[in-house]
PDB file of C-alpha atoms in Angstrom:
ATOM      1  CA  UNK A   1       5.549  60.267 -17.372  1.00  0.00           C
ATOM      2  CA  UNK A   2       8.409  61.959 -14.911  1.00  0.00           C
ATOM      3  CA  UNK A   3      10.375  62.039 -18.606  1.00  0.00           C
ATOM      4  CA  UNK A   4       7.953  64.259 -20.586  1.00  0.00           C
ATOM      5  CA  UNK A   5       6.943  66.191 -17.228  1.00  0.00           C
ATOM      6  CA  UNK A   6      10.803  67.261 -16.691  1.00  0.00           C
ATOM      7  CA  UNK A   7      11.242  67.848 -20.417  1.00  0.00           C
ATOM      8  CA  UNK A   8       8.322  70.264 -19.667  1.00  0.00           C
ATOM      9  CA  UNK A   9       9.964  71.821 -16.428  1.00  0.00           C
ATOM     10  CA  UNK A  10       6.011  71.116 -14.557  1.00  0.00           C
ATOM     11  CA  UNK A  11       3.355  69.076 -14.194  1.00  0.00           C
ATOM     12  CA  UNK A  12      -0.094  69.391 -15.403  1.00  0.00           C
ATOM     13  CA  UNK A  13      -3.533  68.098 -13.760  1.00  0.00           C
ATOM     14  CA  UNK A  14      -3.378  65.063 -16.113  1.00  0.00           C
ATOM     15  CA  UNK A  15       0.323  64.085 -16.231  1.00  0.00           C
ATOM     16  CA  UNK A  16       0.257  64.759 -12.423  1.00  0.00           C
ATOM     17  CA  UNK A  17      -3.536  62.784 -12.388  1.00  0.00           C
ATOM     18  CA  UNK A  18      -1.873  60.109 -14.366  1.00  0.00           C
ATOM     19  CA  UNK A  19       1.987  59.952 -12.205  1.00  0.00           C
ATOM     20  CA  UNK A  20      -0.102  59.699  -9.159  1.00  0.00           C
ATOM     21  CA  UNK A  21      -2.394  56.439 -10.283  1.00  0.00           C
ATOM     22  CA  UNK A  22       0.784  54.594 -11.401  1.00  0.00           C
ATOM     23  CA  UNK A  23       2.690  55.206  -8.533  1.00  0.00           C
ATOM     24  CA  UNK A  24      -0.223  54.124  -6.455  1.00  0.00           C
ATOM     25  CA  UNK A  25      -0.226  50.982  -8.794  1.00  0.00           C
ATOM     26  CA  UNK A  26       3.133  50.503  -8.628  1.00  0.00           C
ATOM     27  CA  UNK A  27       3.148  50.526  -4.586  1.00  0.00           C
ATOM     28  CA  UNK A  28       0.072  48.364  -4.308  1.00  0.00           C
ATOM     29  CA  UNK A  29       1.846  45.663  -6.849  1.00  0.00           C
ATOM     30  CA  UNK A  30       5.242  45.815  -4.749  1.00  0.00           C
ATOM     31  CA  UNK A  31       3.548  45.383  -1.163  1.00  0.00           C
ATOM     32  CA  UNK A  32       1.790  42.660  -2.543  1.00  0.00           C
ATOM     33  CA  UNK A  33       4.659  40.990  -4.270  1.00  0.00           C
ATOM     34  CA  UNK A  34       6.788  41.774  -0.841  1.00  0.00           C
ATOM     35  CA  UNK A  35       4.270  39.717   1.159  1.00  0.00           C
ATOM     36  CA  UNK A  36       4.525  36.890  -1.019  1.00  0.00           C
ATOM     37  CA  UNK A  37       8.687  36.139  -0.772  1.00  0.00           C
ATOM     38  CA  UNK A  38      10.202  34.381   1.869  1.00  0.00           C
ATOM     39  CA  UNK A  39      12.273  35.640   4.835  1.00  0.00           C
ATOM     40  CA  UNK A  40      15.693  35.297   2.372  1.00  0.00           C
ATOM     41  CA  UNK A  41      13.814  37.251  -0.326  1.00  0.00           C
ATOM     42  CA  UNK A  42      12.554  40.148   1.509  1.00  0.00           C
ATOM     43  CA  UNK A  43      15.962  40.782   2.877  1.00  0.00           C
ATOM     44  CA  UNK A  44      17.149  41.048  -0.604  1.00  0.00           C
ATOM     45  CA  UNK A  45      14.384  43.368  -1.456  1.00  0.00           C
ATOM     46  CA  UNK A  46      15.032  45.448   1.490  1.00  0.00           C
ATOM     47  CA  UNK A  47      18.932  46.394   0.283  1.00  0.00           C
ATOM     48  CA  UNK A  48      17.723  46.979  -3.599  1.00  0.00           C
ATOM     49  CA  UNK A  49      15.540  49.935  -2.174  1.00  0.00           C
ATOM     50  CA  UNK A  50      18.508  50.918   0.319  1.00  0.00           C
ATOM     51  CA  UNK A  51      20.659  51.632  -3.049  1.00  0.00           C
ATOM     52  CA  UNK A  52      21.302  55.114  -4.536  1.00  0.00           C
ATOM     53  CA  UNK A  53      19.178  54.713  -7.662  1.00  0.00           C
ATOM     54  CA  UNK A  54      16.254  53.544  -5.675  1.00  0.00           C
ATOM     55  CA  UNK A  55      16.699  56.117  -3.118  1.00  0.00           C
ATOM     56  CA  UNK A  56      17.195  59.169  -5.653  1.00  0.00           C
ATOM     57  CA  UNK A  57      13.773  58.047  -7.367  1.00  0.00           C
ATOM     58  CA  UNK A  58      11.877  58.171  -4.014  1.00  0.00           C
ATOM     59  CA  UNK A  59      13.169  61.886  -3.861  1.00  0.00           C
ATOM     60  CA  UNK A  60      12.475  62.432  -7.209  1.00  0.00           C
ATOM     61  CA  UNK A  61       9.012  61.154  -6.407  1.00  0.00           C
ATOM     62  CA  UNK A  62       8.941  63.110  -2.833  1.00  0.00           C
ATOM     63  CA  UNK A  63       9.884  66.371  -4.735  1.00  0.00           C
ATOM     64  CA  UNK A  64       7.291  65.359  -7.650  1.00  0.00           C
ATOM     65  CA  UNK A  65       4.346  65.718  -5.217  1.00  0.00           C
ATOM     66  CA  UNK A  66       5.567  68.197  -3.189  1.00  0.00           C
ATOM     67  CA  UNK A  67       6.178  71.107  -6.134  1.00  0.00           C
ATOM     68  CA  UNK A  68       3.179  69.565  -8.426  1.00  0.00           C
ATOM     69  CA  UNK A  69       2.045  72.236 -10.803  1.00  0.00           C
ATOM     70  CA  UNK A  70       3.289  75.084  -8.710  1.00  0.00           C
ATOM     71  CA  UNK A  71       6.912  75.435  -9.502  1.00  0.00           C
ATOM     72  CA  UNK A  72       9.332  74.530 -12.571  1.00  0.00           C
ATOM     73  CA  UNK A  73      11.163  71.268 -11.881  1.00  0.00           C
ATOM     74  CA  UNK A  74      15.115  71.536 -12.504  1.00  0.00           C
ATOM     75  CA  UNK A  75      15.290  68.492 -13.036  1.00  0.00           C
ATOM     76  CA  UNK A  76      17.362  66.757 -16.441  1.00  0.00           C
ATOM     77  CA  UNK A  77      15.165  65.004 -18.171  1.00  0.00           C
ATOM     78  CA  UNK A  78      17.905  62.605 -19.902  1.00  0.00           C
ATOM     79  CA  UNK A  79      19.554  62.052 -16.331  1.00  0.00           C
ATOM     80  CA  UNK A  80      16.411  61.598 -15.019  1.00  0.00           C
ATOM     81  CA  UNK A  81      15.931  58.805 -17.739  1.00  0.00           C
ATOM     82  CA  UNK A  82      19.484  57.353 -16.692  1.00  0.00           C
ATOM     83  CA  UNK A  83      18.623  57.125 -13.187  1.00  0.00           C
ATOM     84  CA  UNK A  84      15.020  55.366 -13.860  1.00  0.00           C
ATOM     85  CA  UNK A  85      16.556  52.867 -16.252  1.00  0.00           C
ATOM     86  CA  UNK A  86      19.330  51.958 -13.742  1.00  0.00           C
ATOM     87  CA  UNK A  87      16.562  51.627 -10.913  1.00  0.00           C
ATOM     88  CA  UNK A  88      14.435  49.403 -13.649  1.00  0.00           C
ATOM     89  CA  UNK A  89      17.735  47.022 -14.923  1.00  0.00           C
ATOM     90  CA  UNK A  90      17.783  46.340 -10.899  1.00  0.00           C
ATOM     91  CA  UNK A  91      14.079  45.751 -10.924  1.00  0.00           C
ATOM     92  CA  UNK A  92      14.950  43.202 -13.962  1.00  0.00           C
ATOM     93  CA  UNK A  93      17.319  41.710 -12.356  1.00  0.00           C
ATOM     94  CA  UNK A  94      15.663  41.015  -8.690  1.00  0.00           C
ATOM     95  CA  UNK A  95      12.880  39.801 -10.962  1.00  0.00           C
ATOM     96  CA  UNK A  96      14.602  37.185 -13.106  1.00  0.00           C
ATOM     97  CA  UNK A  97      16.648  36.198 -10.001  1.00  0.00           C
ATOM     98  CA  UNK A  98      13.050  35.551  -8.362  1.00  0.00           C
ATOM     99  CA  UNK A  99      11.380  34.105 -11.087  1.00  0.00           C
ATOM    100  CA  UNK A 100      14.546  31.543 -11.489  1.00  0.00           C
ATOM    101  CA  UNK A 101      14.419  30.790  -7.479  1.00  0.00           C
ATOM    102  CA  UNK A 102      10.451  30.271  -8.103  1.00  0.00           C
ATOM    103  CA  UNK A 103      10.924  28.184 -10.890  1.00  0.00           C
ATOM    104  CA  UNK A 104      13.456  25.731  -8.875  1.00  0.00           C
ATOM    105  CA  UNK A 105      10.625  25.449  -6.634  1.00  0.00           C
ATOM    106  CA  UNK A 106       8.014  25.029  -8.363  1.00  0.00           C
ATOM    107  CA  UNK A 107      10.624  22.100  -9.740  1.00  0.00           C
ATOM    108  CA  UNK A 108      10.922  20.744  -6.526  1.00  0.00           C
ATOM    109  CA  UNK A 109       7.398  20.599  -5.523  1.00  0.00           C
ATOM    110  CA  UNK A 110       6.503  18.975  -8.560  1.00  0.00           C
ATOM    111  CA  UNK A 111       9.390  16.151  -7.879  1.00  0.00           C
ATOM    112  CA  UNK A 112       8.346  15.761  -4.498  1.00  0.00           C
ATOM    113  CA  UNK A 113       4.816  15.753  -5.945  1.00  0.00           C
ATOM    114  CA  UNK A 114       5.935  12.945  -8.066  1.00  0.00           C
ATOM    115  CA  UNK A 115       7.883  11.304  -5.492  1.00  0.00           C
ATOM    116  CA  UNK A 116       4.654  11.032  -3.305  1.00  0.00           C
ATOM    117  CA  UNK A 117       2.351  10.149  -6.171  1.00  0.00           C
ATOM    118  CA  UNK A 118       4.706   6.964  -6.767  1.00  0.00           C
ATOM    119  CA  UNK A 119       5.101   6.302  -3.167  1.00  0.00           C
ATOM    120  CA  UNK A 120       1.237   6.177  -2.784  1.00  0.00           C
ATOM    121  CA  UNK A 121       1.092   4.253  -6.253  1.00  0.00           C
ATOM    122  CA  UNK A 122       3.440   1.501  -4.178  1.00  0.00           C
ATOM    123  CA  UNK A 123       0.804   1.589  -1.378  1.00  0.00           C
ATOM    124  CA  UNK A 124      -1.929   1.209  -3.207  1.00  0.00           C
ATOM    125  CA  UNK A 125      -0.380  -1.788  -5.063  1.00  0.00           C
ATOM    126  CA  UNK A 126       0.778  -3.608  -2.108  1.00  0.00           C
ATOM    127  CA  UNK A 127      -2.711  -3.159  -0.175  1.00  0.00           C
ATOM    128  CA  UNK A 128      -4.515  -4.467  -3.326  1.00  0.00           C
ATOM    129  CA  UNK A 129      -1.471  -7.376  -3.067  1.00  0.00           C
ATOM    130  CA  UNK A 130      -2.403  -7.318   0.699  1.00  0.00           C
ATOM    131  CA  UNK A 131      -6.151  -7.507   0.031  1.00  0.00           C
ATOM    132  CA  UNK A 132      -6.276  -9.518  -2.641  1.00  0.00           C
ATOM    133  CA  UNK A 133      -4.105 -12.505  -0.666  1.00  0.00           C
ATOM    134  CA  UNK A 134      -6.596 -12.193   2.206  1.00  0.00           C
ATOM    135  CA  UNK A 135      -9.572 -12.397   0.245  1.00  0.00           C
ATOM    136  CA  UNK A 136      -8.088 -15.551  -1.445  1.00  0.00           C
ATOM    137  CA  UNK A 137      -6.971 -16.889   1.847  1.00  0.00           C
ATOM    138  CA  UNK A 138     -10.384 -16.216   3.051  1.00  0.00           C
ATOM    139  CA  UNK A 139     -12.207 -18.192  -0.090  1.00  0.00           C
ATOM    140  CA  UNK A 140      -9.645 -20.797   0.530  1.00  0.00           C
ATOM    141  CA  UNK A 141     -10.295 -21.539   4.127  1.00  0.00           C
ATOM    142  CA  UNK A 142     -14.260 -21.447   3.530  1.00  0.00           C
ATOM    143  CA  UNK A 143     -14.088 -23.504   1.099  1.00  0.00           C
ATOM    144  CA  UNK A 144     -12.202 -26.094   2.886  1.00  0.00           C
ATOM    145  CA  UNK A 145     -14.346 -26.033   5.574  1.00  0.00           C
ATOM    146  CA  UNK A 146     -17.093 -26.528   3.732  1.00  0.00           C
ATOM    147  CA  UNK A 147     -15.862 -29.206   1.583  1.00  0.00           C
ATOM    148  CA  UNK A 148     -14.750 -30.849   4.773  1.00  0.00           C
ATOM    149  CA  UNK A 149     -18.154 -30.735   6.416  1.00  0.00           C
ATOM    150  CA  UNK A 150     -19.631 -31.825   3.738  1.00  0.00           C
ATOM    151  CA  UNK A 151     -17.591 -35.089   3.815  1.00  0.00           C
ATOM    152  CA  UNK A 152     -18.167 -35.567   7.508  1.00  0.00           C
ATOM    153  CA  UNK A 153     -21.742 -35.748   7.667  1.00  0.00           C
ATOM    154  CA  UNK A 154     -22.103 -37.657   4.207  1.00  0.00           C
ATOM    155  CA  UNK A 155     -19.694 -40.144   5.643  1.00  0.00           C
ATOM    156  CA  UNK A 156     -21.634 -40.202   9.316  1.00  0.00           C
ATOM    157  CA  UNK A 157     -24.948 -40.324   7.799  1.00  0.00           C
ATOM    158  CA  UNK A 158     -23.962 -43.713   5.632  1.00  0.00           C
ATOM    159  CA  UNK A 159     -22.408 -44.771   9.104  1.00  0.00           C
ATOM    160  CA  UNK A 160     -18.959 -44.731   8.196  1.00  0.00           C
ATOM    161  CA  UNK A 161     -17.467 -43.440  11.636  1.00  0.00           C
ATOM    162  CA  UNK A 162     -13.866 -44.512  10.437  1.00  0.00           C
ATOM    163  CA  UNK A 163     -12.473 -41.283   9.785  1.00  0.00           C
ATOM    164  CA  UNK A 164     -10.283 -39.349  12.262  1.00  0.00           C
ATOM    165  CA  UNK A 165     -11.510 -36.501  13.992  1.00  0.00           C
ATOM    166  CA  UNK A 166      -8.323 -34.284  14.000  1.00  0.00           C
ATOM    167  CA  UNK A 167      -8.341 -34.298   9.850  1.00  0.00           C
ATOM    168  CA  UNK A 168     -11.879 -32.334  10.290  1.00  0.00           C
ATOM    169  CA  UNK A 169     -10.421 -29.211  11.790  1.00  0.00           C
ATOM    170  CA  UNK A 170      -7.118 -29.949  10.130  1.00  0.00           C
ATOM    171  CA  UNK A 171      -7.616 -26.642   7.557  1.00  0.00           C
ATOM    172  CA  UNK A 172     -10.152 -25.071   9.530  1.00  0.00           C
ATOM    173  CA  UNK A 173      -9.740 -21.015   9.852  1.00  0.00           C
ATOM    174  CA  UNK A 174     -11.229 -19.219  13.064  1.00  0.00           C
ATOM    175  CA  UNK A 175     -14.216 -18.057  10.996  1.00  0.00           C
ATOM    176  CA  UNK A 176     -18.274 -19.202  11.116  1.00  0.00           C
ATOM    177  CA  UNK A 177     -17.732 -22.649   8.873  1.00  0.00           C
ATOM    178  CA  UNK A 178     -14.118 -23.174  10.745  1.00  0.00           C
ATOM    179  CA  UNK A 179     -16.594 -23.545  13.944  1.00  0.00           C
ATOM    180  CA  UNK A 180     -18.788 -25.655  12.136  1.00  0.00           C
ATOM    181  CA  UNK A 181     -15.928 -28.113  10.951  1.00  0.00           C
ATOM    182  CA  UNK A 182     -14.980 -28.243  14.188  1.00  0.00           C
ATOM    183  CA  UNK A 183     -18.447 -29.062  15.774  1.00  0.00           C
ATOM    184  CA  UNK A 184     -18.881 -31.386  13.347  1.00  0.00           C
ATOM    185  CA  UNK A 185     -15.061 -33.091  14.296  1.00  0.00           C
ATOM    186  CA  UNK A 186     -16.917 -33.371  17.862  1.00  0.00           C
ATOM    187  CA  UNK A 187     -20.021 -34.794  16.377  1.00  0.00           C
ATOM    188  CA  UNK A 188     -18.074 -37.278  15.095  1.00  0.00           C
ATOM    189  CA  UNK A 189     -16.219 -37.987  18.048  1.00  0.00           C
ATOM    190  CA  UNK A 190     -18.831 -38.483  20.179  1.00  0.00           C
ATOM    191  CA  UNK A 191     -20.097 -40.686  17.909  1.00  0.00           C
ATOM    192  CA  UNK A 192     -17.405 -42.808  17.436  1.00  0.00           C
ATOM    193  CA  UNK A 193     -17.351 -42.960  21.335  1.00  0.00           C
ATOM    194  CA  UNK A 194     -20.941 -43.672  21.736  1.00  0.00           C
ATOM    195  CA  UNK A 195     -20.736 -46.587  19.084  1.00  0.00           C
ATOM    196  CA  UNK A 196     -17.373 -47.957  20.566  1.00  0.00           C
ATOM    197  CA  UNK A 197     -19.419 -48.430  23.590  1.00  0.00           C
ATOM    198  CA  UNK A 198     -21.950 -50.480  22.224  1.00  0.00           C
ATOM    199  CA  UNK A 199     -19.127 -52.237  20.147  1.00  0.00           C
ATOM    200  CA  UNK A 200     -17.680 -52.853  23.528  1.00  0.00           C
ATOM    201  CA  UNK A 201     -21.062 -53.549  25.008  1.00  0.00           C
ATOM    202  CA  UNK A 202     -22.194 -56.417  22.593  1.00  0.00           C
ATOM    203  CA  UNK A 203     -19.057 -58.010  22.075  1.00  0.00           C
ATOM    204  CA  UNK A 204     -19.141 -58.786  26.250  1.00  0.00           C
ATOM    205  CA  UNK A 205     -23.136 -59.720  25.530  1.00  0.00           C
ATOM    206  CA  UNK A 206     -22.120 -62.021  22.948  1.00  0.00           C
ATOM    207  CA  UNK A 207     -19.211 -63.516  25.623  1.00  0.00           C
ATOM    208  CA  UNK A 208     -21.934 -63.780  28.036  1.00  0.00           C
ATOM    209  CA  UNK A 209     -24.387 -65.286  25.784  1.00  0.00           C
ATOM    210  CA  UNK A 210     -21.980 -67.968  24.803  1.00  0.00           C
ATOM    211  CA  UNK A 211     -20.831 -68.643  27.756  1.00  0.00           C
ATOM    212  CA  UNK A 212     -24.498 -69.233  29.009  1.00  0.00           C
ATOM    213  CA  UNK A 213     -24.844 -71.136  26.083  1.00  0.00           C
ATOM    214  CA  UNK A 214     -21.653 -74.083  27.433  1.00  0.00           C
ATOM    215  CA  UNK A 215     -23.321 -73.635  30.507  1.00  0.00           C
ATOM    216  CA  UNK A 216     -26.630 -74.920  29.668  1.00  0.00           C
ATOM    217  CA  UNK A 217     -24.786 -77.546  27.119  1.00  0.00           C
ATOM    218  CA  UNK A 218     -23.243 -78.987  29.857  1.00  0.00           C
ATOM    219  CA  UNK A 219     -26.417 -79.226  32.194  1.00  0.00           C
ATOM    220  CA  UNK A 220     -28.204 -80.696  29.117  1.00  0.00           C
ATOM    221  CA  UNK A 221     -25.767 -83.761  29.146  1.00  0.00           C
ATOM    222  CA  UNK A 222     -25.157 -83.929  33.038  1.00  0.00           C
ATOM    223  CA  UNK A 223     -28.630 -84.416  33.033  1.00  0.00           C
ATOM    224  CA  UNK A 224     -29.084 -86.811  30.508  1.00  0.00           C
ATOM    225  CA  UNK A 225     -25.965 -88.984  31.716  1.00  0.00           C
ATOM    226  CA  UNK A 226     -28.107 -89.145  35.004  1.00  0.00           C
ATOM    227  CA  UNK A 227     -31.189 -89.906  33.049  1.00  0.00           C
ATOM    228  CA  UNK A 228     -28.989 -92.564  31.679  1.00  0.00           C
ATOM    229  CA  UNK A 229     -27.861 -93.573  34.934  1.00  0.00           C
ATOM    230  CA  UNK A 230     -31.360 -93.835  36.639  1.00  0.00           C
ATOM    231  CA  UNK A 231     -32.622 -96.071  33.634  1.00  0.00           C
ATOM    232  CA  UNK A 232     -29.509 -98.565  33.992  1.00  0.00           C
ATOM    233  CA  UNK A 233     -30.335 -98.715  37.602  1.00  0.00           C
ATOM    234  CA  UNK A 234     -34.243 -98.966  36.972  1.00  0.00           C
ATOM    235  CA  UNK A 235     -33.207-101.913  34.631  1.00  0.00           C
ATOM    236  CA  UNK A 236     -31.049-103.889  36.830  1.00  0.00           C
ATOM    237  CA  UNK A 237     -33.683-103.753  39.956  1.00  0.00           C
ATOM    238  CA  UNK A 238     -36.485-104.960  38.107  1.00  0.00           C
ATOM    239  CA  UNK A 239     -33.988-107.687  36.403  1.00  0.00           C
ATOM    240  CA  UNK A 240     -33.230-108.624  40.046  1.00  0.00           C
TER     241      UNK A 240
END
C-alpha cells in the first residue's frame, strides 16, 4: 500500500483506511507470535527490530500517520520498495529459522512421546507378567489346599489316621483354605493323639486282663490240688 501511496506523493481516506488496518494486523500477529517464543527467541527478535531496515520502516510508518492526507510524501517509491523487501527477506529468514527450531521440537517431543509410550508399553507388560503370575500362584495354592483337605477328611472319616500332619500344611498359602488345611492338620493331630491314647489305654487293659486271667488260673489249680489233697486225706482216715 506504502508503494502505490508514495508513487502518488499522499494518501487517500481508503489507502490510509486500508495502511492503518494492516498495520494494526500486522502488530496484533507479531505480539502474539512474540509471546509464544522462548527466552532465546525473543532475544533474537528483539535485535531484528534494532536493525536499520526495521528501524527506517517504523519511521516510514511514524511519518505515514503523522502527514496522512495533508502533505505530499517525498518519499521514493522504488527505495521505499528496497527497504520493505530487505525488512521482509529478514522477516523470511527469522521465520524459517523459527519454523526449523519448532520443527526440531516438535521432533523431540514426539521421540520423547515415543520413548514414554514404549516405556509405559514395558510397564504394562510386566504388571500383566506380574499379575498374571500372582493370579496363577493364587489358583495354585487354593487349589492345593483344597485338594489337600479334601484328602484329610476322606482319609479321617474312613479312619485312616496314618498320615502325617506336617504334609497337610506342607503347600498351604496364608489365605482362607491355607487356614483350613491347617485346622484340618490339627484335627488330625488331635486325633491321632486322642486314638494313641486309647491304643495305649487298651493295650495296658488287655495286660491287665491277662494277667488277671494267670492269676485266677493259678487259684483254679491251687485250689483244686487242695481239693485233691483234702480227698486223699478224707480217704486215708476213713481207711484207718
Amino acid at each position: 500500500i506504502l508503494g502505490i501511496v508514495f508513487s502518488h506523493g499522499r494518501f487517500t481516506e481508503k489507502t490510509l483506511a486500508a495502511f492503518a488496518n494492516n498495520l494494526g494486523a500486522y502488530r496484533a500477529y507479531a505480539e502474539s507470535m512474540v509471546n509464544m517464543l522462548s527466552e532465546t527467541q525473543k532475544l533474537r527478535w528483539e535485535a531484528m527490530q534494532s536493525q536499520p531496515e526495521f528501524q527506517q520502516v517504523a519511521d516510514i510508518h511514524q511519518q505515514a500517520f503523522a502527514k496522512a492526507t495533508a502533505t505530499k510524501f517525498s518519499i521514493d517509491d522504488a527505495a521505499w520498495f528496497d527497504l520493505a523487501t530487505a525488512r521482509l527477506s529478514k522477516l523470511s529468514e527469522f521465520v524459517t529459522v523459527l519454523s526449523d527450531e519448532l520443527a526440531a521440537e516438535a521432533g523431540d517431543i514426539k521421540q520423547s512421546a515415543q520413548n514414554q509410550l514404549v516405556l509405559l508399553t514395558a510397564l504394562l507388560i510386566l504388571l500383566a507378567i506380574v499379575t498374571t503370575f500372582i493370579i496363577k500362584k493364587m489358583i495354585h495354592s487354593m487349589s492345593v489346599s483344597v485338594i489337600t483337605i479334601e484328602q484329610t477328611l476322606t482319609a479321617v472319616a474312613s479312619g485312616d489316621l496314618t498320615m502325617d500332619p506336617t504334609q497337610v500344611t506342607a503347600e498351604a498359602g496364608q489365605d482362607e483354605f491355607g487356614n483350613i488345611a491347617r485346622a484340618a492338620s490339627t484335627l488330625v493331630s488331635q486325633l491321632q493323639r486322642v486314638i494313641g491314647g486309647l491304643s495305649s489305654a487298651s493295650a495296658q487293659l488287655a495286660a491287665a486282663a491277662e494277667e488277671s486271667s494267670v492269676v485266677t488260673a493259678q487259684t483254679f489249680n491251687g485250689i483244686k490240688r487242695q481239693q485233691q489233697d483234702t480227698e486223699l486225706a478224707a480217704t486215708a482216715m476213713h481207711q484207718m
